[in-house]
Short mmCIF file of C-alpha atoms in Angstrom, two decimals:
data_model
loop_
_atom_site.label_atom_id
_atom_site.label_comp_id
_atom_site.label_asym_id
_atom_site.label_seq_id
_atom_site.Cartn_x
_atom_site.Cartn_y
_atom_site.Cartn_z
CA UNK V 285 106.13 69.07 99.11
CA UNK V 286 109.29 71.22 98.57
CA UNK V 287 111.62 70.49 95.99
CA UNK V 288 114.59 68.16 97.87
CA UNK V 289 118.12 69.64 97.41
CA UNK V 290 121.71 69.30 99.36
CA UNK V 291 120.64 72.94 100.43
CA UNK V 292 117.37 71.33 102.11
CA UNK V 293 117.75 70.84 105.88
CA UNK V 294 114.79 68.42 107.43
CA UNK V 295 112.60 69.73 109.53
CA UNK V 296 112.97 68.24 112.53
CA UNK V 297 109.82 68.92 114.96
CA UNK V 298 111.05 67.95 118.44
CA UNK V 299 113.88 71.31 117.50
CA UNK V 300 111.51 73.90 116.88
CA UNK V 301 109.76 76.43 118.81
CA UNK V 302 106.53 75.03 120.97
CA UNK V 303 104.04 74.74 118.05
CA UNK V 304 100.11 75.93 119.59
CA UNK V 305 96.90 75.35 117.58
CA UNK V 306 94.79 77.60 115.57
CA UNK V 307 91.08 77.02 114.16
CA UNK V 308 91.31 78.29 110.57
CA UNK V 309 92.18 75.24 108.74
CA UNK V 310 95.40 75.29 106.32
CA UNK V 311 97.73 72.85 105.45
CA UNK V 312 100.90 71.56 106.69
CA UNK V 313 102.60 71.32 103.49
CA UNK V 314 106.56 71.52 103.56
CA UNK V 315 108.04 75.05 103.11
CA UNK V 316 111.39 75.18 101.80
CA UNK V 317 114.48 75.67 103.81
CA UNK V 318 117.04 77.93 102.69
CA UNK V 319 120.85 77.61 104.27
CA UNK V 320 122.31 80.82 104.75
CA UNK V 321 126.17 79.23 105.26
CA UNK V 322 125.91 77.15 102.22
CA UNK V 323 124.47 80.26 100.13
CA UNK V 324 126.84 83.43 101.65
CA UNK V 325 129.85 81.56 103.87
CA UNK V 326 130.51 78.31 102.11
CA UNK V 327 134.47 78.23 100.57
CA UNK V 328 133.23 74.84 97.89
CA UNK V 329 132.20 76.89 95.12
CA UNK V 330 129.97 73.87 93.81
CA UNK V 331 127.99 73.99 96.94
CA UNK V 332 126.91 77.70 96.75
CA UNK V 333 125.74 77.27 93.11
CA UNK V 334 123.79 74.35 93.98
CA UNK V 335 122.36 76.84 97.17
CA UNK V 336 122.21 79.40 94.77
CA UNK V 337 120.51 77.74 92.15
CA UNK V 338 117.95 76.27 94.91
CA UNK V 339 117.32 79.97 96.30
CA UNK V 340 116.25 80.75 92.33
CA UNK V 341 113.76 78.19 92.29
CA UNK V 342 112.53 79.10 95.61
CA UNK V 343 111.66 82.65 94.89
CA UNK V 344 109.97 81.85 91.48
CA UNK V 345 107.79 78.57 92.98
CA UNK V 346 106.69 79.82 96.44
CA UNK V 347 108.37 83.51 97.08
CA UNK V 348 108.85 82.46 100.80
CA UNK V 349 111.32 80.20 103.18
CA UNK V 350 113.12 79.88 106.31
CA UNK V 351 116.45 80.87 106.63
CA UNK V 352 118.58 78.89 109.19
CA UNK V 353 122.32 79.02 110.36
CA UNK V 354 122.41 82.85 109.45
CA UNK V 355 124.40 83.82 112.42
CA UNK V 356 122.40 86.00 114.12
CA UNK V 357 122.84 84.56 118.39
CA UNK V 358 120.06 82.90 119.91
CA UNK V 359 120.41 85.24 122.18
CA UNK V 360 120.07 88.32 120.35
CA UNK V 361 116.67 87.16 119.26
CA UNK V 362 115.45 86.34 122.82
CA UNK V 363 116.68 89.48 124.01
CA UNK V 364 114.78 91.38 121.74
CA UNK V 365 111.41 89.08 121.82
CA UNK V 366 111.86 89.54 125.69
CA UNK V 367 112.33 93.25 125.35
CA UNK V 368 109.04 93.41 122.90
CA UNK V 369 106.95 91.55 125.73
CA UNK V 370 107.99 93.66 128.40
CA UNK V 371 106.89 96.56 126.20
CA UNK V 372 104.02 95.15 126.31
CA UNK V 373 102.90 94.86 129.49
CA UNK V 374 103.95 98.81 130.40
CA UNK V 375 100.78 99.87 131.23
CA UNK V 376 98.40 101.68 129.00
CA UNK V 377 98.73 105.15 129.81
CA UNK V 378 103.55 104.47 129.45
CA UNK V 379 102.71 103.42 125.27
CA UNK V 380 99.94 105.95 124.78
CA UNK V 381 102.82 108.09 124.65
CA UNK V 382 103.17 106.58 121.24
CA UNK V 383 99.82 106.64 120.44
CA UNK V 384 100.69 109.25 117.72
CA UNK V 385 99.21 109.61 113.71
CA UNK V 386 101.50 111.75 112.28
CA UNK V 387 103.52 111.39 109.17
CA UNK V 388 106.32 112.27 110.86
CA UNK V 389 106.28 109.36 113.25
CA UNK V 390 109.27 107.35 113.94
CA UNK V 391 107.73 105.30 116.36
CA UNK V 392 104.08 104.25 116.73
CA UNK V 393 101.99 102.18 119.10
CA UNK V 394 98.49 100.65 118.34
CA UNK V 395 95.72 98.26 117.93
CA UNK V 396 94.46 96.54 115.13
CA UNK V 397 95.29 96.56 111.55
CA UNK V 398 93.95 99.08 110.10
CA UNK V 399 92.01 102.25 112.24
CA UNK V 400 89.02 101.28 113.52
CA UNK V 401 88.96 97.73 113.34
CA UNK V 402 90.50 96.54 116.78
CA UNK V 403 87.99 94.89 118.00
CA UNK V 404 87.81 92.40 115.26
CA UNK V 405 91.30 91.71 114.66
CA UNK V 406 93.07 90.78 117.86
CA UNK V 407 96.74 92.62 117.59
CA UNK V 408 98.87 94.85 119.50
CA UNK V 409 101.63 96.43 117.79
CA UNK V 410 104.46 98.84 118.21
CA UNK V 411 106.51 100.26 115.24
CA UNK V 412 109.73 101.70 115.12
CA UNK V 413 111.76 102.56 111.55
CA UNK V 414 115.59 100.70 112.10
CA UNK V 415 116.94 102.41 108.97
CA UNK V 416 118.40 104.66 107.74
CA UNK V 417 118.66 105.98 111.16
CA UNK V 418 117.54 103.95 114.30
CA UNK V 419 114.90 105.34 117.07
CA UNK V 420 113.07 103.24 119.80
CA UNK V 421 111.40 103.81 122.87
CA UNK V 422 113.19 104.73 125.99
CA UNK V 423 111.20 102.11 128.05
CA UNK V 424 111.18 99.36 129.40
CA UNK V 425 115.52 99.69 130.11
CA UNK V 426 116.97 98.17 127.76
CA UNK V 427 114.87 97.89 125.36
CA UNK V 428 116.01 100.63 122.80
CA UNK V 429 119.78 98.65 122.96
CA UNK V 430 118.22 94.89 122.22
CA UNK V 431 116.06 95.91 118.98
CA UNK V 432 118.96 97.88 117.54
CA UNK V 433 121.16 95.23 118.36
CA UNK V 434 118.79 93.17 116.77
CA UNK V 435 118.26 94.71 113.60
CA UNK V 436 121.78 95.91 112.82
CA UNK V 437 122.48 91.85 112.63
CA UNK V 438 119.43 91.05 111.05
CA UNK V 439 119.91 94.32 107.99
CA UNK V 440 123.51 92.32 107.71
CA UNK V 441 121.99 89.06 107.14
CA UNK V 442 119.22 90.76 104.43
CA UNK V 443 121.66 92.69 102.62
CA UNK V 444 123.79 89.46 102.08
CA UNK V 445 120.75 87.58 100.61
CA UNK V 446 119.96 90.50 98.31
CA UNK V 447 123.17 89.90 97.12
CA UNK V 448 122.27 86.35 96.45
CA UNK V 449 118.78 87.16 95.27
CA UNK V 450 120.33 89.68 92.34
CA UNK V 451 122.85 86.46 91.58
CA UNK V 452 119.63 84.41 90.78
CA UNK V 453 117.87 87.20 88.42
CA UNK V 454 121.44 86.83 86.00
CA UNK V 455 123.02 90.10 87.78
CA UNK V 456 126.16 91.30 88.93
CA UNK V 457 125.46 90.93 93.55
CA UNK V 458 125.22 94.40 93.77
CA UNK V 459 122.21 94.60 91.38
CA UNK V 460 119.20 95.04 93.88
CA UNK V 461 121.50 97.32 96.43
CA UNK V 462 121.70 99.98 93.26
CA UNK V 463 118.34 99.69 91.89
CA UNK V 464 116.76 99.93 95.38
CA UNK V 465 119.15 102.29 96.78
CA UNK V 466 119.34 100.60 99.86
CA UNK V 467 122.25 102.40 101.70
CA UNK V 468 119.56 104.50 102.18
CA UNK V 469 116.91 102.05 102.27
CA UNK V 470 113.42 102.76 104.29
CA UNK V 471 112.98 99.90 106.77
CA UNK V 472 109.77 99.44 108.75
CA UNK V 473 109.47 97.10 111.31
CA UNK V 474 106.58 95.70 113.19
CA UNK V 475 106.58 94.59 116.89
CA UNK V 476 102.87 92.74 117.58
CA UNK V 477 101.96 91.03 120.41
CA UNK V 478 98.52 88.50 119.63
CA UNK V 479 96.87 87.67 122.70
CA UNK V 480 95.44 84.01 124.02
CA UNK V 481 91.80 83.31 123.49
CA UNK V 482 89.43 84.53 121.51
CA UNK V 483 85.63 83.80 120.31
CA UNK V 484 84.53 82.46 117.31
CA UNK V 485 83.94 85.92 115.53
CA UNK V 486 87.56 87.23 116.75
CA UNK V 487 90.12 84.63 115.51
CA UNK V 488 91.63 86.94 113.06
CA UNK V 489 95.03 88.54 114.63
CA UNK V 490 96.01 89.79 110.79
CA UNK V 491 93.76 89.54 108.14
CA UNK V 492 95.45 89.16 104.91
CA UNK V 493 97.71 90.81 103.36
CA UNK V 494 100.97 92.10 101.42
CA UNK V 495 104.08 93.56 102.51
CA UNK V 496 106.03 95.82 100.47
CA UNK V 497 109.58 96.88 100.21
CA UNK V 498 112.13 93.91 98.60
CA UNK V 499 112.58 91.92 101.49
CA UNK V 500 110.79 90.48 104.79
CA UNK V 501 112.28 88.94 107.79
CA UNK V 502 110.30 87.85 110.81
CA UNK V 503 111.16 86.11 114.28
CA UNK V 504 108.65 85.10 116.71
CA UNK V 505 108.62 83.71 120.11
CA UNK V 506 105.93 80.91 119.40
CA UNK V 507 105.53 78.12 116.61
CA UNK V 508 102.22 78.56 114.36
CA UNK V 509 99.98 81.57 113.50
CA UNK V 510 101.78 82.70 110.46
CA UNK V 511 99.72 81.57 107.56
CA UNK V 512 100.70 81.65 103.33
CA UNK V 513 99.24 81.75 100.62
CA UNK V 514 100.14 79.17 98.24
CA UNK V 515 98.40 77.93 94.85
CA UNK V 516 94.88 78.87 96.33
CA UNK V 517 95.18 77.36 99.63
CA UNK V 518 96.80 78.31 102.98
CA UNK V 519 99.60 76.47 104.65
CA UNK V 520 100.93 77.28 108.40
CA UNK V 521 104.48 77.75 109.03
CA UNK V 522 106.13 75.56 111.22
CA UNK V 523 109.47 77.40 111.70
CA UNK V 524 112.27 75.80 112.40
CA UNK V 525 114.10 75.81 116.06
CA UNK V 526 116.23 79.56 115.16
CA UNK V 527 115.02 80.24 111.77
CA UNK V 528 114.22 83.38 110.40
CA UNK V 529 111.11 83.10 108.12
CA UNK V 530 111.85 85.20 104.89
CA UNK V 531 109.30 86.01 102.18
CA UNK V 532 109.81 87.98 99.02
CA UNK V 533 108.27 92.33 98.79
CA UNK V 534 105.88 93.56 96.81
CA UNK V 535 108.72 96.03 95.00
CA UNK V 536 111.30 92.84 94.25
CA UNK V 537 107.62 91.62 92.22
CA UNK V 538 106.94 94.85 90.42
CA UNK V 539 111.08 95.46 89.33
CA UNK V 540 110.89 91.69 88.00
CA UNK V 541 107.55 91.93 86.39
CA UNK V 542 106.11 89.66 88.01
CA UNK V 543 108.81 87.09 88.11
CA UNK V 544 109.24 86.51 91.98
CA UNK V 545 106.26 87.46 93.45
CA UNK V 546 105.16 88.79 96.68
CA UNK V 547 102.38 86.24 98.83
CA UNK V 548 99.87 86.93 100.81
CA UNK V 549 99.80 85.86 104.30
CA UNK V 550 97.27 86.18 107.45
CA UNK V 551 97.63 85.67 111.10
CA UNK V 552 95.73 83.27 113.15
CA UNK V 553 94.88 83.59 116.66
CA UNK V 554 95.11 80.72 119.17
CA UNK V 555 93.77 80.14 122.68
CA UNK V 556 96.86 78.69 124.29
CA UNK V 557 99.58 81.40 124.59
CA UNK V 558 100.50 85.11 123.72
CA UNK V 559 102.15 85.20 120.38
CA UNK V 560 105.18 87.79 120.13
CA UNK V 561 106.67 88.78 116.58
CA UNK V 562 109.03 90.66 114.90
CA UNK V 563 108.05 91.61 111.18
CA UNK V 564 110.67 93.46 109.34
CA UNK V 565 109.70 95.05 105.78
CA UNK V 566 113.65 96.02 104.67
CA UNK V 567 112.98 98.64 101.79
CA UNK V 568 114.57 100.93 98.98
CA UNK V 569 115.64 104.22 99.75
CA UNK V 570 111.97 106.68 100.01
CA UNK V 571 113.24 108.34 96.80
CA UNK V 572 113.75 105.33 94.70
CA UNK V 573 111.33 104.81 91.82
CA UNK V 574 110.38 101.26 91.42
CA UNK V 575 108.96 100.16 88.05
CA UNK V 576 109.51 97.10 85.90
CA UNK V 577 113.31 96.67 84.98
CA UNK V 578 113.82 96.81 81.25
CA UNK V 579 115.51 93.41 81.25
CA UNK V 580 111.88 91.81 82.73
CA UNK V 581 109.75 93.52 79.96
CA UNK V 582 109.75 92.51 76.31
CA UNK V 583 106.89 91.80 73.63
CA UNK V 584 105.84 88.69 75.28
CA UNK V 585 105.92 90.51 78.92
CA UNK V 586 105.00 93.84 78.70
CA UNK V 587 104.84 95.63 82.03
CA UNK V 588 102.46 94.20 84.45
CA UNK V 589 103.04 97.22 86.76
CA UNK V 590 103.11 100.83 87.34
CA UNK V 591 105.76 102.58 88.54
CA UNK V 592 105.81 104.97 91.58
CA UNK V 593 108.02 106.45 94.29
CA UNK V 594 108.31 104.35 96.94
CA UNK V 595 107.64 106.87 99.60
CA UNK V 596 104.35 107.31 97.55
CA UNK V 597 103.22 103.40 97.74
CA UNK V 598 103.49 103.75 101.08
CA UNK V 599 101.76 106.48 101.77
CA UNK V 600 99.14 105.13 99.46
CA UNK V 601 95.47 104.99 100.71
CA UNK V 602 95.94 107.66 103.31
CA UNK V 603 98.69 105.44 105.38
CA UNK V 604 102.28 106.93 106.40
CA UNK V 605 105.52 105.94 106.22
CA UNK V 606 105.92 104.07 109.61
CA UNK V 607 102.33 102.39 108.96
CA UNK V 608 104.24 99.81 106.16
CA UNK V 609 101.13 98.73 104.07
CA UNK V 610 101.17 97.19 100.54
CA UNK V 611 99.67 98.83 97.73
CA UNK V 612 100.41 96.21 95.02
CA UNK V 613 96.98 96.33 94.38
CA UNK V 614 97.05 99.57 92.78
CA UNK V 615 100.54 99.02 91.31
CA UNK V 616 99.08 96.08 89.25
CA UNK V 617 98.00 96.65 85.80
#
């Protein structure tokens, strides 16, 4: 169970999104609940340091929560899920014209997870890089105006918790927007679309894995399927009616050593409904090199990472900028 605070909201089930079932068993233990108002907008100074001290333990224990009252409309989110399904159901030869694997691509369409494997792992995707400099597809109408709407509010809300995530390492807010660069920060973001049934070979819609960058945000249109790693056993996430689920980046792990720490995660397919997400890796600037800050290293912690250009980790393992993939496993020591 999550540790109870006056920054803790209750889940309450009959609020949240309809929740569908999935076969690969996890738990239902309680993920924390982080409240953005009490952390970034509160005027009681004793009730941010309590939110603030409650976000600290959060990233250290579990490196993952939702986020609610963070101000971003209902309706801005449903705009942009709708706009992702309709996407979706262009026909085949309207996204193929995205169907590119290039390193130059700014916006990609696919299957699968990795190349190759898309007829084990159940997931359409389309991806599209928000920032520094927005670009999305032209169809369906409309489209290209409700993601950037979209993730202009969503980079606002991110950018504020780095703030409050440098406050809970001991720095000055502004710590993690200098060392990652991020006016110029690389953001990737992920549009998939997991579809209803499946057979008992094909019930993997992401296997798992890490996300890099220093932040993740993620909205979907559906309760369940997410999945987390958490002290060697997985638990589902329930979200919250208008949360945003948050989890921590592989490159917020490596700068801290190891001190907030990036999970793993899967997704789970269901035979109910189509599951529609938004996954959002918010990263440092391509030129930033990311290694373990000084103040996270000592005799008793020597680095537990190597350093690298974060345009290289990226591109690690043959993938490209736009593709978003981890490489923490080759940036562990």
């Amino acid at each position: 169970m999550a540790k109870t605070a006056s920054v803790v909201l209750t889940q309450n089930l009959s609020d949240t999104k309809r929740t569908t079932s999935f076969n690969h068993s996890a738990n239902d233990d309680e993920i924390p609940t982080i409240d953005y108002s009490m952390l970034i907008c509160s005027n009681d100074p004793d009730q941010r340091l309590k939110a603030l001290q409650y976000l600290a333990y959060v990233c250290e224990e579990y490196g993952f929560f939702y986020l609610v009252n963070h101000g971003v409309p209902d309706s801005v989110i449903e705009r942009a899920l709708n706009g992702i399904s309709d996407f979706f159901n262009l026909t085949e030869e309207e996204k193929m014209d995205y169907e590119k694997k290039d390193s130059t691509d700014r916006i990609r369409w696919g299957l699968g997870f990795s190349p190759g494997d898309h007829e084990a792992v159940k997931r359409e995707y389309l991806k599209v890089l928000p920032h520094p400099k927005f670009q999305g597809p032209a169809k369906p109408a409309g489209f290209r105006e409700a993601l950037e709407d979209y993730y202009q509010r969503d980079r606002e809300v991110i950018i504020n918790l780095a703030k409050a995530v440098s406050k809970t390492l001991g720095f000055e807010e502004n710590y993690l927007e200098k060392e990652f660069e991020l006016e110029t920060g690389a953001d990737v973001s992920a549009m998939n679309v997991y579809p209803p049934g499946f057979k008992p070979n094909t019930q993997i819609g992401l296997p798992a894995h890490y996300d890099p960058g220093y932040l993740v945000s993620l909205v979907q249109n559906v309760n369940g399927g997410l999945q987390l790693s958490y002290k060697q056993k997985w638990i589902n996430v329930d979200m919250p009616s208008n949360a945003l689920f948050i989890n921590i980046g592989d490159h917020v792990e490596v700068l801290t050593n190891g001190k907030y720490k990036s999970p793993m995660h899967r997704v789970i397919l269901n035979n109910e409904v189509r599951r529609v997400s938004v996954a959002t890796v918010h990263g440092p600037s391509l030129d930033t090199f990311v290694k373990p800050a000084p103040e996270f290293v000592g005799e008793s912690h020597p680095p537990a990472y190597r350093g690298m250009i974060y345009k290289d980790s990226l591109e690690t393992n043959g993938y490209h900028e736009i593709d978003g993939k981890s490489c923490i496993a080759q940036l562990r020591l």
